[in-house]
Short mmCIF file of C-alpha atoms in Angstrom, two decimals:
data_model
loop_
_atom_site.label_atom_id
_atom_site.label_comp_id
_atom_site.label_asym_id
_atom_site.label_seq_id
_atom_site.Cartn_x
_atom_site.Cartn_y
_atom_site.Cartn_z
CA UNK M 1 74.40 77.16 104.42
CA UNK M 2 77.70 77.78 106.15
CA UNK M 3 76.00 76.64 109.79
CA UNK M 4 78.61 77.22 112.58
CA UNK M 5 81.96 78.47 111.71
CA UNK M 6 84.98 78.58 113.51
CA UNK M 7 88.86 80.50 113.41
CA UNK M 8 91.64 79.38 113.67
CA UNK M 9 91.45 76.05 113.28
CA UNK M 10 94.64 75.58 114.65
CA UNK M 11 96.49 77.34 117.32
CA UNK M 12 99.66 77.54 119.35
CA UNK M 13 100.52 80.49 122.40
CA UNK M 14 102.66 80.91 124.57
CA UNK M 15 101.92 81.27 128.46
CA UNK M 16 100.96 84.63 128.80
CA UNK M 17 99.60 85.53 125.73
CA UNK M 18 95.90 86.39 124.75
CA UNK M 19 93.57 85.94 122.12
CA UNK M 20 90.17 85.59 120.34
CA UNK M 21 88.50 82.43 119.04
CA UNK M 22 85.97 83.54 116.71
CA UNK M 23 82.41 82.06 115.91
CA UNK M 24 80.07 83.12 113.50
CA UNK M 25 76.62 80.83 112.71
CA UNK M 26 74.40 82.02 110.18
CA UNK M 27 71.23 80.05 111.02
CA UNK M 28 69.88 83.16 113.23
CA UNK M 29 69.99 80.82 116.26
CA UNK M 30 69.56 83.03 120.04
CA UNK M 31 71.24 80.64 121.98
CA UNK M 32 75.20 80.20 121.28
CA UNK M 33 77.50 78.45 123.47
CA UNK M 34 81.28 77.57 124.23
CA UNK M 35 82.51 74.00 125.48
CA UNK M 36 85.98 72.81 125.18
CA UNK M 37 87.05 68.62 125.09
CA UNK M 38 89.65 67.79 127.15
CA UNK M 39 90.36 63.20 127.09
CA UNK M 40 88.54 61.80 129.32
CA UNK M 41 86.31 64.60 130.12
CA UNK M 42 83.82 64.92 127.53
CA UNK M 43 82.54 68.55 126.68
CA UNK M 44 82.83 71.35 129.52
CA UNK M 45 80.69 74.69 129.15
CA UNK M 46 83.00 77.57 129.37
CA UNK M 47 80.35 80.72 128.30
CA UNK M 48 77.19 80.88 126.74
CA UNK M 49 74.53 83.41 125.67
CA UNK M 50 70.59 83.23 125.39
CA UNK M 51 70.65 86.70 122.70
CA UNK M 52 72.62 89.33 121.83
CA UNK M 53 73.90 91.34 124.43
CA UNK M 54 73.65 88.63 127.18
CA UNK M 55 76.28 86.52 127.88
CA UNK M 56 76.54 84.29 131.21
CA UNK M 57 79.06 81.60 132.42
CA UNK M 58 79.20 77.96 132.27
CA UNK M 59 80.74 75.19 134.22
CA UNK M 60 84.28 76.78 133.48
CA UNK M 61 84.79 80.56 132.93
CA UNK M 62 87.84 81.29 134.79
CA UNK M 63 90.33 82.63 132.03
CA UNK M 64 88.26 83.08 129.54
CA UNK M 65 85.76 86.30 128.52
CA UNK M 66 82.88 86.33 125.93
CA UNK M 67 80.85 89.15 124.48
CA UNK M 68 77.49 88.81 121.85
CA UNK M 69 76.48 92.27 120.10
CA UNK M 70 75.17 90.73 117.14
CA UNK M 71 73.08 87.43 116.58
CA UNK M 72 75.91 86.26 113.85
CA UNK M 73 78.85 86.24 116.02
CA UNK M 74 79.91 85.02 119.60
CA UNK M 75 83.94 85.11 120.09
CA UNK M 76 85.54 83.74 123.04
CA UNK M 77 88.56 85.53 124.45
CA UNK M 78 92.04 84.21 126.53
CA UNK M 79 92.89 86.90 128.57
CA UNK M 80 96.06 85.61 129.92
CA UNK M 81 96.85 81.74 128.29
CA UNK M 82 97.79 79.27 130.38
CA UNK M 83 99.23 75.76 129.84
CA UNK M 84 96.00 74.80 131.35
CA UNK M 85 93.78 75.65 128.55
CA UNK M 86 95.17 73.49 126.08
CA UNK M 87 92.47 72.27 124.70
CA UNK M 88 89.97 71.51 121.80
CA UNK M 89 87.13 74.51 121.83
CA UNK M 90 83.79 74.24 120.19
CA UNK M 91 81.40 76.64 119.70
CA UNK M 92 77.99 76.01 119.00
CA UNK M 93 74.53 77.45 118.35
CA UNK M 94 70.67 76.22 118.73
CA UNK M 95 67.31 77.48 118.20
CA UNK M 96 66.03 79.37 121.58
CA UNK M 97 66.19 77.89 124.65
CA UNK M 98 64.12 75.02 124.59
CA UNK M 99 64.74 72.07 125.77
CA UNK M 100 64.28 69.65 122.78
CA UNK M 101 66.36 71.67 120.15
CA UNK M 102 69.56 70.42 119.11
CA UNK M 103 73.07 72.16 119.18
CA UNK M 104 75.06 72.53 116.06
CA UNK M 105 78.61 72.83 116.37
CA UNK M 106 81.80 74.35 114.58
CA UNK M 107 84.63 72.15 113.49
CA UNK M 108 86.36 73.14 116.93
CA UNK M 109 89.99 75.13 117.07
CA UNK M 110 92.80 72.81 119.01
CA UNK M 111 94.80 75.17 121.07
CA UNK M 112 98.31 74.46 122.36
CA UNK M 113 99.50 76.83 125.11
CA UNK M 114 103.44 76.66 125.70
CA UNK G 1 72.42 67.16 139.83
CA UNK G 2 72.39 66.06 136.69
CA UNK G 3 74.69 63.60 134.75
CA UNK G 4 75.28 61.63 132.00
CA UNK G 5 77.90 58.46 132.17
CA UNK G 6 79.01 56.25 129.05
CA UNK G 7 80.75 53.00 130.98
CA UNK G 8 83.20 52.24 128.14
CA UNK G 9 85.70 54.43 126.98
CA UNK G 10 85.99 52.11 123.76
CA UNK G 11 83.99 49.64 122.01
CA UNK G 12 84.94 46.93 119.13
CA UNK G 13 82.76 45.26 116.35
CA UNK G 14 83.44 43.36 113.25
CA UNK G 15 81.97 44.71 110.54
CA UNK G 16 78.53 44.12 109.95
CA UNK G 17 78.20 42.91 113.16
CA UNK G 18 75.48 45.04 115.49
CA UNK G 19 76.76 47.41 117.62
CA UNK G 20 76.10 49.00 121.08
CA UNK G 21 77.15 52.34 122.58
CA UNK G 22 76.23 52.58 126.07
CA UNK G 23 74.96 55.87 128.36
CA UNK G 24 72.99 55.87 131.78
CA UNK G 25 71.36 59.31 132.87
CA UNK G 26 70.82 60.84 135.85
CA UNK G 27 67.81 63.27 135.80
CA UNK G 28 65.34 65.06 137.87
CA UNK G 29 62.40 65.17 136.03
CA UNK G 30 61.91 63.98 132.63
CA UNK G 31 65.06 63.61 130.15
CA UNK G 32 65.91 65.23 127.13
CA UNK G 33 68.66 62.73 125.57
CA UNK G 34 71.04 63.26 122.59
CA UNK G 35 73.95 61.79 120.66
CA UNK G 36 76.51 62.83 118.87
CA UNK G 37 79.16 61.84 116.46
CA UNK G 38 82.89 63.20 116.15
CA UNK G 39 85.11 62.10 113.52
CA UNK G 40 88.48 62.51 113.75
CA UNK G 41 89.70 66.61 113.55
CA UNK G 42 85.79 67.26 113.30
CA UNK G 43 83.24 68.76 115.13
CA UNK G 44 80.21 67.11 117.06
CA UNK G 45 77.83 65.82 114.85
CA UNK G 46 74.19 65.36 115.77
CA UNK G 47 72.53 61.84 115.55
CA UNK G 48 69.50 61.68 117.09
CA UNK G 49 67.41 62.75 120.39
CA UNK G 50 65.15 61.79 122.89
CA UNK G 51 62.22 64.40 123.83
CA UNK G 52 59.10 62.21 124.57
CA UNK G 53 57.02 59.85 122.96
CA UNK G 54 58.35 56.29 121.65
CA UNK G 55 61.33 54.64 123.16
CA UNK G 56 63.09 54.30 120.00
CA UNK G 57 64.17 56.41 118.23
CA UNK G 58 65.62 56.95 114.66
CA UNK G 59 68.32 58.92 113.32
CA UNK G 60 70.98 59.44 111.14
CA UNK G 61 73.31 57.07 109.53
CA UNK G 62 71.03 53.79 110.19
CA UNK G 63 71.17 54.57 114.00
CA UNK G 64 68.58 54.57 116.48
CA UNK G 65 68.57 54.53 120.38
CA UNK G 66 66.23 52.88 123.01
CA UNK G 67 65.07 55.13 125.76
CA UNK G 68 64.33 52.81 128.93
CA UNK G 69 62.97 54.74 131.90
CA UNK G 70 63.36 51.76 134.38
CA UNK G 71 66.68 51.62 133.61
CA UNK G 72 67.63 55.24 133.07
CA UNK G 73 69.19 54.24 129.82
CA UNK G 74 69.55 55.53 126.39
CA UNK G 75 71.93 53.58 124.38
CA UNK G 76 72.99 53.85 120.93
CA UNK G 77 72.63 50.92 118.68
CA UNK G 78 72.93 49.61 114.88
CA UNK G 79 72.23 46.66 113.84
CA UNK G 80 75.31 46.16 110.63
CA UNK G 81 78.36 48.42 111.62
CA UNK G 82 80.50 50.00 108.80
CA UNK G 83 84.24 50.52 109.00
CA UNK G 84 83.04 54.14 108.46
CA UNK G 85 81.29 54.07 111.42
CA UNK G 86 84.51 54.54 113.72
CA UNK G 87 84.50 57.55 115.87
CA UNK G 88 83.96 59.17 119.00
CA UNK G 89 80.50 59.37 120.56
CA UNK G 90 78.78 61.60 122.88
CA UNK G 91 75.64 60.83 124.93
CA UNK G 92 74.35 63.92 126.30
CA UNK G 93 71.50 65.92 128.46
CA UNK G 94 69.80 68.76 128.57
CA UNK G 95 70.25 70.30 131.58
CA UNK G 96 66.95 72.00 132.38
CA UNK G 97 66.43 75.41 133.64
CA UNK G 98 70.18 75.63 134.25
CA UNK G 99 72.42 77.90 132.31
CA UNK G 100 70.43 78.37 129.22
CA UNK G 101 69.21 74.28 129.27
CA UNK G 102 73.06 73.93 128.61
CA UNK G 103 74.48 70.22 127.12
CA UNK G 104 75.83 67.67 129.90
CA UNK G 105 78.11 65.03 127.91
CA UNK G 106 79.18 61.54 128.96
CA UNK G 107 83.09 61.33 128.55
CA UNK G 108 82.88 59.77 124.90
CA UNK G 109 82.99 56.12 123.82
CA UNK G 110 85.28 55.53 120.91
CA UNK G 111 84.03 53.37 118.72
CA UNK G 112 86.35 50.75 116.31
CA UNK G 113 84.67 49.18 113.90
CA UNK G 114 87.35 47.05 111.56
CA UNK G 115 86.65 45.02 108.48
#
């Protein structure tokens, strides 16, 4: 059981550039999520989605677009990057919405943006 | 609003010493409380969670946590620390009825355990 799986693990862009951070969980979870870590700051929600086909934003959306037409999959895309999004991004899934299920998370992708 | 705060951006312990990890909440209503682990180039790892019922709690790895209303506390603890121990941890909240009962994390508390 693969659980939550993230690509690339490893990143670099420069300013201007776009792209798509891909996540894929195979535990049939509804609710899927973005966050990226940034020092100090702990975990930030940047997108997240309650099923497929609805997607809604978090705490910090600006730059960044999302789309869910499957269960499986939930990528996360850079429109424009920005020096400002260098960061570590995690994805990560949980059963429904309910309050006393647990998130599982990929192994994160550490963007640089130059 | 809610919030989660973890005073110490790093804790040291001997080994097999006990060990605390620190978070204070800030709820309305009742809490839903988790931690979770992050070794180094790894993703969060889930340890253990508070929904209701007694305030400790087991989890994973020998650790357990100790839910204190009165105090708005729920702080990590173990009572021999290994070297493998060392990491980054994550006290966190549910977030209820906002944005999908999304995660609010503390800012992390490394943790050095050394032999």
């Amino acid at each position: 059981n693969a659980g939550v799986t993230q690509t690339p693990k490893f990143q670099v862009l420069k300013t201007g550039q776009s792209m798509t951070l891909q996540c894929a969980q195979d535990m049939n979870h509804e609710y899927m999520s973005w966050y990226r870590q940034d020092p100090g700051m702990g975990l930030r929600l940047i997108h997240y989605s309650v099923g497929a086909g609805i997607t809604d934003q978090g705490e910090v959306p600006n730059g960044y677009n999302v789309s869910r037409s499957t269960t499986e999959d939930f990528p996360l895309r850079l429109l424009s990057a920005a020096p400002s999004q260098t960061s570590v991004y995690f994805c990560a899934s949980k059963r429904g919405q309910g309050s006393n299920t647990e998130a599982f998370f990929g192994q994160g992708t550490r963007l640089t943006v130059v | 609003a809610q919030s989660v705060a973890q005073p110490e951006d790093q804790v040291n312990v001997a080994e097999g010493n006990p060990l605390t990890v620190k978070c204070t909440y800030s709820v309305s209503g009742n809490p839903y409380l988790f931690w979770y682990v992050q070794y180094p180039n790894r993703g969060l790892q889930f340890l253990l969670k508070y929904i209701t019922g007694d305030n400790l709690v087991k989890g994973s790895y020998g650790f357990e946590a100790e839910f204190n209303k009165s105090q708005t506390s729920f702080h990590l603890k173990k009572p021999s620390a290994l070297v493998s121990d060392s990491a980054l941890y994550f006290c966190a909240v549910r977030d209820m009825g906002n944005q999908g009962g999304k995660l609010i994390f503390g800012q992390g508390t490394e943790l050095s355990v050394k032999p």
